[in-house]
CSV table of C-alpha atoms and ligand atoms in Angstrom, one decimal:
chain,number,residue,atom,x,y,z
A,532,UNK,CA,-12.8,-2.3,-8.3
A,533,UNK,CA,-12.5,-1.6,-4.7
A,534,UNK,CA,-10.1,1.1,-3.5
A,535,UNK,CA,-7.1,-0.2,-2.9
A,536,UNK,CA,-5.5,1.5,0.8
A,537,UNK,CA,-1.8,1.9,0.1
A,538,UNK,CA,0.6,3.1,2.6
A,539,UNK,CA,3.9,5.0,1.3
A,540,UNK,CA,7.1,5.2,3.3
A,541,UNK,CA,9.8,7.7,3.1
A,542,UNK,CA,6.7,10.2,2.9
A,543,UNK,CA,8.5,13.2,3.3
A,544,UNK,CA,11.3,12.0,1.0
A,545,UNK,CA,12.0,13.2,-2.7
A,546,UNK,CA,10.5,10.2,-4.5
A,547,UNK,CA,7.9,9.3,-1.5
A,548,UNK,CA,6.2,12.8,-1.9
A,549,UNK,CA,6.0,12.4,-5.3
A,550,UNK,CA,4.2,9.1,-4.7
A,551,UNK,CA,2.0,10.2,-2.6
A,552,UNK,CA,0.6,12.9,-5.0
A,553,UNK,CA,0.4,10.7,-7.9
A,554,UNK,CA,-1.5,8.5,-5.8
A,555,UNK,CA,-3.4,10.6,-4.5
A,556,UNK,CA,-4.7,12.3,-7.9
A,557,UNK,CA,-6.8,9.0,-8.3
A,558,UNK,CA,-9.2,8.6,-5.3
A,559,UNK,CA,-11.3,6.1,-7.4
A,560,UNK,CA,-8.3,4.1,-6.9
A,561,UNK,CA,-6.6,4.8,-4.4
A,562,UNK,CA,-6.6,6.0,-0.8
A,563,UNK,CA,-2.8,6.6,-0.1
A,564,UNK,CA,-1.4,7.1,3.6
A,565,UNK,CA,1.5,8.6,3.8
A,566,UNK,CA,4.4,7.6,6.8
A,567,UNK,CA,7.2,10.1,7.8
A,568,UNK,CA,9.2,10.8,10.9
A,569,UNK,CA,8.2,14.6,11.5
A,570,UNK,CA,4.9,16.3,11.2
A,571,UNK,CA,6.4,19.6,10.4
A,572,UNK,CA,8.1,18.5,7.1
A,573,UNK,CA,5.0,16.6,6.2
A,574,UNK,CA,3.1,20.5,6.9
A,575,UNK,CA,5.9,21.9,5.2
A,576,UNK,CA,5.6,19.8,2.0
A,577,UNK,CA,1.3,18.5,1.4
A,578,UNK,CA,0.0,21.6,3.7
A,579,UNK,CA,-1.6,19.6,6.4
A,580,UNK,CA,-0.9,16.5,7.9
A,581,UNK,CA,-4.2,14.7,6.9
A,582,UNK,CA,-3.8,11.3,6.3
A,583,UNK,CA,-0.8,10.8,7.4
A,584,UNK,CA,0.5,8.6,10.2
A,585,UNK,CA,3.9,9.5,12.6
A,586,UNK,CA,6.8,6.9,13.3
A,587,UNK,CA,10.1,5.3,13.2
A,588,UNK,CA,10.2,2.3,10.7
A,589,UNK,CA,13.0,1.3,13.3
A,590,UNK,CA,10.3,1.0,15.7
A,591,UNK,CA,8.0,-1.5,14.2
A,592,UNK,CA,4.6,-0.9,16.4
A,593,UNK,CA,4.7,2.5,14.5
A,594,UNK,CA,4.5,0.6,11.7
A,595,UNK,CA,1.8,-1.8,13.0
A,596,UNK,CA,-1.0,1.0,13.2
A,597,UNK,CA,0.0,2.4,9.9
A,598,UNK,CA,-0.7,-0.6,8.0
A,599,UNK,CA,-3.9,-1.6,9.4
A,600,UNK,CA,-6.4,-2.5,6.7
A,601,UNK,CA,-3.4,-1.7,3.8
A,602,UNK,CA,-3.5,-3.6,0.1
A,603,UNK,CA,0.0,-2.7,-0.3
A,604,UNK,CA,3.0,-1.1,0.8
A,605,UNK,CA,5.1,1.6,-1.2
A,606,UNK,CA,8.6,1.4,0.7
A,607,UNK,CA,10.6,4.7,0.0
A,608,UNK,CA,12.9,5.0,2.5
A,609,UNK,CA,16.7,4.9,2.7
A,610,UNK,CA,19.4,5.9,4.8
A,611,UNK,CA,20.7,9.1,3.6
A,612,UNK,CA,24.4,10.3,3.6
A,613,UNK,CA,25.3,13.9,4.9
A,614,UNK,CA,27.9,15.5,3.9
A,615,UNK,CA,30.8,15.6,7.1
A,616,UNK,CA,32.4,19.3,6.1
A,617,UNK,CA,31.9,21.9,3.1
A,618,UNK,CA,35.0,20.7,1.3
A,619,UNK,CA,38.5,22.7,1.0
A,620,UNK,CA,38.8,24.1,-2.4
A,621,UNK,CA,40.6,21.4,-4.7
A,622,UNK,CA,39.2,18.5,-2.3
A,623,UNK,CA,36.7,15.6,-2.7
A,624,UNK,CA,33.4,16.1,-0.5
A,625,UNK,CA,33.6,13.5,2.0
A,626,UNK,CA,30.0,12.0,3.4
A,627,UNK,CA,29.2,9.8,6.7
A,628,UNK,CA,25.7,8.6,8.3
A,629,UNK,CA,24.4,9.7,11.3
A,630,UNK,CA,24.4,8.0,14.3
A,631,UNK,CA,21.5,5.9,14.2
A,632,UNK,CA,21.2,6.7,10.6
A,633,UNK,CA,23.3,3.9,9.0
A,634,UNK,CA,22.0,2.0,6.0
A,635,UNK,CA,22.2,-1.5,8.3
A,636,UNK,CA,19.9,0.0,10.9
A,637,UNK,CA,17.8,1.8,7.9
A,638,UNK,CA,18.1,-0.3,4.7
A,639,UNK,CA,17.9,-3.5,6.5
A,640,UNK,CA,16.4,-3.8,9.9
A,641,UNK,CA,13.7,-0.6,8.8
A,642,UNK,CA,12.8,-2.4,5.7
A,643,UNK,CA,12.7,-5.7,7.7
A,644,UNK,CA,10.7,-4.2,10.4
A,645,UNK,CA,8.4,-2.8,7.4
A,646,UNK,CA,7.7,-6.2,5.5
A,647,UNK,CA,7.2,-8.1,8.8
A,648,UNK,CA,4.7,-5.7,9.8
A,649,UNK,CA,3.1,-5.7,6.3
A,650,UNK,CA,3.1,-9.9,6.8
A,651,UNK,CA,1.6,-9.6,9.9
A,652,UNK,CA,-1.4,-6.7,8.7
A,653,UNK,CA,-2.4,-9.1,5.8
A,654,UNK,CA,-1.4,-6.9,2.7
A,655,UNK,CA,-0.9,-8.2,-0.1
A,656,UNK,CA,1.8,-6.6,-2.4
A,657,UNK,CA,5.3,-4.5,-1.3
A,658,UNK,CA,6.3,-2.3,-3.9
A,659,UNK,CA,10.3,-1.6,-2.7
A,660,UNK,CA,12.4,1.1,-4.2
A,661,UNK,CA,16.0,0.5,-4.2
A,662,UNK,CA,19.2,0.6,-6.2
A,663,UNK,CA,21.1,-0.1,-8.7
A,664,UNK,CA,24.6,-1.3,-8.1
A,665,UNK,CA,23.7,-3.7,-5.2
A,666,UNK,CA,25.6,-7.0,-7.5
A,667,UNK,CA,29.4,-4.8,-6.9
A,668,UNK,CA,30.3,-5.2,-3.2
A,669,UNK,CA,33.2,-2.5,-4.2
A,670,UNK,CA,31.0,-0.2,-5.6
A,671,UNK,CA,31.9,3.4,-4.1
A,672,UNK,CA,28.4,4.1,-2.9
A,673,UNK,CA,29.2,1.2,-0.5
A,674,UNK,CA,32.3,2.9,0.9
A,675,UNK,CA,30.7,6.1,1.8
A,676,UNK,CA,30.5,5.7,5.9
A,677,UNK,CA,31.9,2.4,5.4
A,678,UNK,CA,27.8,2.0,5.2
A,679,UNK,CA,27.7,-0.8,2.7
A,680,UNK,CA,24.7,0.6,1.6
A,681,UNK,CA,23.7,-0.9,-1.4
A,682,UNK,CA,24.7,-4.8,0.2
A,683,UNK,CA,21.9,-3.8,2.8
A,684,UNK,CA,19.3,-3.0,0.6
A,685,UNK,CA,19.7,-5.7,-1.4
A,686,UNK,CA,19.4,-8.1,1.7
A,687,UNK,CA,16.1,-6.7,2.2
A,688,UNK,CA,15.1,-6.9,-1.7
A,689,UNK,CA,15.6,-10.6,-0.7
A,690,UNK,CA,13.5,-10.8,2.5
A,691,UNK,CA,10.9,-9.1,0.7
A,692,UNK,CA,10.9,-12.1,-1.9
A,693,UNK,CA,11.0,-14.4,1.1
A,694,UNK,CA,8.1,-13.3,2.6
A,695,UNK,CA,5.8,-14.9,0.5
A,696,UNK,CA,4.0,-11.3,0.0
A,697,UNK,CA,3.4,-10.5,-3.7
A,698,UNK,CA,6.7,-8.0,-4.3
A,699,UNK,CA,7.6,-5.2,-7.0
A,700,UNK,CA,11.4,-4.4,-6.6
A,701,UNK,CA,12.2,-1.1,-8.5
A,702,UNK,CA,16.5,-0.5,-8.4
A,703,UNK,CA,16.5,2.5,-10.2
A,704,UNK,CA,19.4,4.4,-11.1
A,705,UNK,CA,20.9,7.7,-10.6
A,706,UNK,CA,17.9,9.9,-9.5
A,707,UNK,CA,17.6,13.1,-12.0
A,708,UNK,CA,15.3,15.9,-10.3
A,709,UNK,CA,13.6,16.3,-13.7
A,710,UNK,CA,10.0,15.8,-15.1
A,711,UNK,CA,8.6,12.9,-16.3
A,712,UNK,CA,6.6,11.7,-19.2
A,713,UNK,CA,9.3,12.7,-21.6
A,714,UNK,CA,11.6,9.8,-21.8
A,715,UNK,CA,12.6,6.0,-22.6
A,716,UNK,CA,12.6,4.0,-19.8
A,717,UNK,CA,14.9,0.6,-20.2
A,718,UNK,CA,14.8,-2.0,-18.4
A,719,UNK,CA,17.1,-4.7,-17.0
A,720,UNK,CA,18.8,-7.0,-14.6
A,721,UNK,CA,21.7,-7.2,-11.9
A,722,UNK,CA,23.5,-4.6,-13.2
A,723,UNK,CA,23.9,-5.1,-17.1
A,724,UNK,CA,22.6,-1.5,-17.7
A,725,UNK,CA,25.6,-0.4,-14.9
A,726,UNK,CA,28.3,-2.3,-17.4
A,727,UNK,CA,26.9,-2.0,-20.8
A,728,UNK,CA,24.3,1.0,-21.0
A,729,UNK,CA,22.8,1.0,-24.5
A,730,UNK,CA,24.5,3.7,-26.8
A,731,UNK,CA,26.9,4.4,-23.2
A,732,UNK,CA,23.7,6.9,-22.1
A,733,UNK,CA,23.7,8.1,-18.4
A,734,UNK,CA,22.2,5.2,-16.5
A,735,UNK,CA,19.8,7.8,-14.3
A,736,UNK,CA,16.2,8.5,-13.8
A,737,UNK,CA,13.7,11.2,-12.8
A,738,UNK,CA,12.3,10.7,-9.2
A,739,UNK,CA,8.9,11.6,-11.6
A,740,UNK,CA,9.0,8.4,-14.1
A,741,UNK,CA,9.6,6.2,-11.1
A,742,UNK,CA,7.3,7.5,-9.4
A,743,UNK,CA,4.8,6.4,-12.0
A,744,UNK,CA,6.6,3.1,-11.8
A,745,UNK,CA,5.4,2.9,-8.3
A,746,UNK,CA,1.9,3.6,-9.7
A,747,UNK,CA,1.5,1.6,-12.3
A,748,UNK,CA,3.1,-1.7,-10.2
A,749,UNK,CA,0.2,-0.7,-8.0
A,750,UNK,CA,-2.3,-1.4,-11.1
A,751,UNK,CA,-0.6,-3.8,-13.2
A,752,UNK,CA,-0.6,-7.5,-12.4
A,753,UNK,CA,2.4,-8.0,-14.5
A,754,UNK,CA,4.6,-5.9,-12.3
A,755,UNK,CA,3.7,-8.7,-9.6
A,756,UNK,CA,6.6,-10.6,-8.7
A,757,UNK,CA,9.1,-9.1,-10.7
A,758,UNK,CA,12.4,-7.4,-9.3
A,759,UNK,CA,14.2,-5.2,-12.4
A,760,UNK,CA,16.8,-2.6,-12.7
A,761,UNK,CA,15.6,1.0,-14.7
A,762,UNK,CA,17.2,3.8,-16.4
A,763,UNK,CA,15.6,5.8,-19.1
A,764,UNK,CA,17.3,7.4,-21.8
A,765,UNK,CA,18.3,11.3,-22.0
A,766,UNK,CA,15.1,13.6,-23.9
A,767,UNK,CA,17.6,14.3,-26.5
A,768,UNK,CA,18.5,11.0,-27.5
A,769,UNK,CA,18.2,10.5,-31.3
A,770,UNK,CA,17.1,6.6,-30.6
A,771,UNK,CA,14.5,7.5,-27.9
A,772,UNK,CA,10.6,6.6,-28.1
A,773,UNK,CA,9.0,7.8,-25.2
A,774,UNK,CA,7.6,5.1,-22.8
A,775,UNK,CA,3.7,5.2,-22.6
A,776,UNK,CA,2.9,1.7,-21.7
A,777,UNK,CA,4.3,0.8,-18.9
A,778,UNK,CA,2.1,-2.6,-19.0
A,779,UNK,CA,4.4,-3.7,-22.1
A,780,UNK,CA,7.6,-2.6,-19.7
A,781,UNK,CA,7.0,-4.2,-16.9
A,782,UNK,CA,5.9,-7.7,-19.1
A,783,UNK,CA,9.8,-7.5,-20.0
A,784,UNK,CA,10.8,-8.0,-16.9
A,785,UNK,CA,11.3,-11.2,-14.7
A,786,UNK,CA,11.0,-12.7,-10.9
A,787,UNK,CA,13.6,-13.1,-8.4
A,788,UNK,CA,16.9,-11.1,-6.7
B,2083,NAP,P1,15.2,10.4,0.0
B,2083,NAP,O1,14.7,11.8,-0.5
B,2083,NAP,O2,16.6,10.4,0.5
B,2083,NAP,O3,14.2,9.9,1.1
B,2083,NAP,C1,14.5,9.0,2.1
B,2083,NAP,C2,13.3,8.9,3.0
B,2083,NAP,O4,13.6,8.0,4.1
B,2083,NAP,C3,13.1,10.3,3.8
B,2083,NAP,O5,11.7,10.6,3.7
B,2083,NAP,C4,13.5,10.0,5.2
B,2083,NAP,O6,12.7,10.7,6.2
B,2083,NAP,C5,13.1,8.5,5.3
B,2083,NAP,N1,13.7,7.8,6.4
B,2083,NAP,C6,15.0,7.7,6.6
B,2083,NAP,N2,15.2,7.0,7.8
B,2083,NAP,C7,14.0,6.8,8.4
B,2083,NAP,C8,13.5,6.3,9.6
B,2083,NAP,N3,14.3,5.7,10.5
B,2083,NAP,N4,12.1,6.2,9.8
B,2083,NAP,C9,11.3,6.7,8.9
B,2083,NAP,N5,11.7,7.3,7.7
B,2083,NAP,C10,13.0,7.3,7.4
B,2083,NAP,O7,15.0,9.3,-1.1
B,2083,NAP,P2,15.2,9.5,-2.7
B,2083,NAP,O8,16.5,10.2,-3.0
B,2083,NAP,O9,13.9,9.9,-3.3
B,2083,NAP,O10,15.5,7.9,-3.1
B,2083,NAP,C11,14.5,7.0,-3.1
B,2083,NAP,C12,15.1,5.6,-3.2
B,2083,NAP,O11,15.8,5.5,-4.4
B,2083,NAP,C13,16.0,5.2,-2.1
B,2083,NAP,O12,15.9,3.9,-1.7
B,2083,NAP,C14,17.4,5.5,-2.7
B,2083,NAP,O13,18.4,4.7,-2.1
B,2083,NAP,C15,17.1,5.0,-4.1
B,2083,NAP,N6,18.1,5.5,-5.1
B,2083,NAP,C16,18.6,6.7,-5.0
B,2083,NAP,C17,19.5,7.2,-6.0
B,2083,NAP,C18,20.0,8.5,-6.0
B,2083,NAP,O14,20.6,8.9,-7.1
B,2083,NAP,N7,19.9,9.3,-5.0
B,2083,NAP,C19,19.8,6.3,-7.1
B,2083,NAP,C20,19.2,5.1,-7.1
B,2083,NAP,C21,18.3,4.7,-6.2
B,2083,NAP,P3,12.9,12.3,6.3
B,2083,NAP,O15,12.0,12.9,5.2
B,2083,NAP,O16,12.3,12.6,7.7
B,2083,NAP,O17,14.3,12.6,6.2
């Protein structure tokens, strides 16, 4: 099997970085570039900025040289919500975006910018991280900034579907900072797991199991053309058999928004 080149978005981000070193713990396989908006963090966080490449994904000749001779594109970026103040004691934490931060210009026209420039360099397969919650234009993470976050990223699910490229869309749920390898993932679709989780478990996930996710969509053809929503279920869970085949996972899911 020929070494597939991947490039990963989002880099220096929580779940990017984790990509990137799962990736890059199978050089048979892979050969994983890594893309991310400043050098230092990418120092700070792999040690040395070796194959990595420098841009804007709202610039999308920055893209261009990144995905030259790519198999596939990890996309791992978001717009991400800062909080405005510390909050008074007693009061909600309020959160905006940053000017030229918000999830239109990032969620939408970056991840347009991304799978246009993917069309153009010839790869073949997207695998897009996104979220959960996109079906419920009231959810709340919509309101934060007036942002409309999870309507943009979902727009861009759909390009990515449009563009004829072969597409994994991942919307995972609340992201746990926790290892992996120790839990049940479940899958679903447009929000059922939101509504009716199984048992009423947390509908979160480690950064870690999607990570592999990302992974093993890069290796499976079964994750090819599939979008699916995923959770997993907490360690302690009486019900819980720990996921090892993701191959038989991602065969339960199905193509399409
Ligand atoms: P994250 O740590 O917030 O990382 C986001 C990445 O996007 C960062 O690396 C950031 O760069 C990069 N980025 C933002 N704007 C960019 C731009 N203009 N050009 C280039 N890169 C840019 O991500 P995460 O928390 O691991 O989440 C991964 C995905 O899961 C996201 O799509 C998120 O919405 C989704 N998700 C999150 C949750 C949750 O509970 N947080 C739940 C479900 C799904 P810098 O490193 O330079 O900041």
């Amino acid at each position: 099997m020929p070494v597939k080149k991947v490039l990963v978005t989002g880099a220096t981000g929580r779940t990017g970085s984790l990509v990137l070193e799962k990736l890059r713990q199978h050089p048979n396989e892979f050969e994983p570039i890594g893309f991310a908006r400043t050098e230092a963090k990418a120092k700070e966080l792999f040690g040395s900025t070796e194959s990595f490449f420098f841009g804007n994904i709202k610039d999308k000749a920055t893209l261009t040289s990144a995905l030259e001779g790519c198999h596939a594109l990890v996309i791992l970026t978001s717009a991400v919500p800062k909080l405005k103040a510390p909050p008074q004691p007693g009061q909600r934490p309020e959160f905006e975006f940053e000017s030229g931060g918000f999830p239109e210009e990032v969620d939408w026209l970056g991840q347009k910018n991304q799978i246009d420039a993917a069309k153009e360099a010839g790869v073949e397969h997207i695998v897009l991280v996104g979220s959960m919650g996109g079906t419920n234009p009231n959810h709340p993470l919509n309101r934060i900034g007036n942002g409309n976050i999870l309507i943009w990223k979902r727009k861009a699910e759909q390009y990515s579907i449009d563009s004829g490229l072969d597409y994994t869309i991942i919307r995972a749920g609340g992201l746990l900072d926790e290892p992996g390898g120790k839990r049940e993932l479940i899958v679903g679709k447009n929000d059922t797991l939101l509504t009716n989780p199984p048992n009423g478990i947390p509908t979160s996930i480690p950064r870690t199991e999607v990570a592999s996710l990302v992974v093993q969509a890069l290796r499976e053809p079964n994750a090819r053309n599939k979008a699916f929503d995923v959770i997993s279920k907490p360690e302690d869970e009486p019900s819980a058999v720990i996921t090892s085949n993701m191959s038989a996972l991602f065969a339960r899911t199905t193509s399409g928004l």
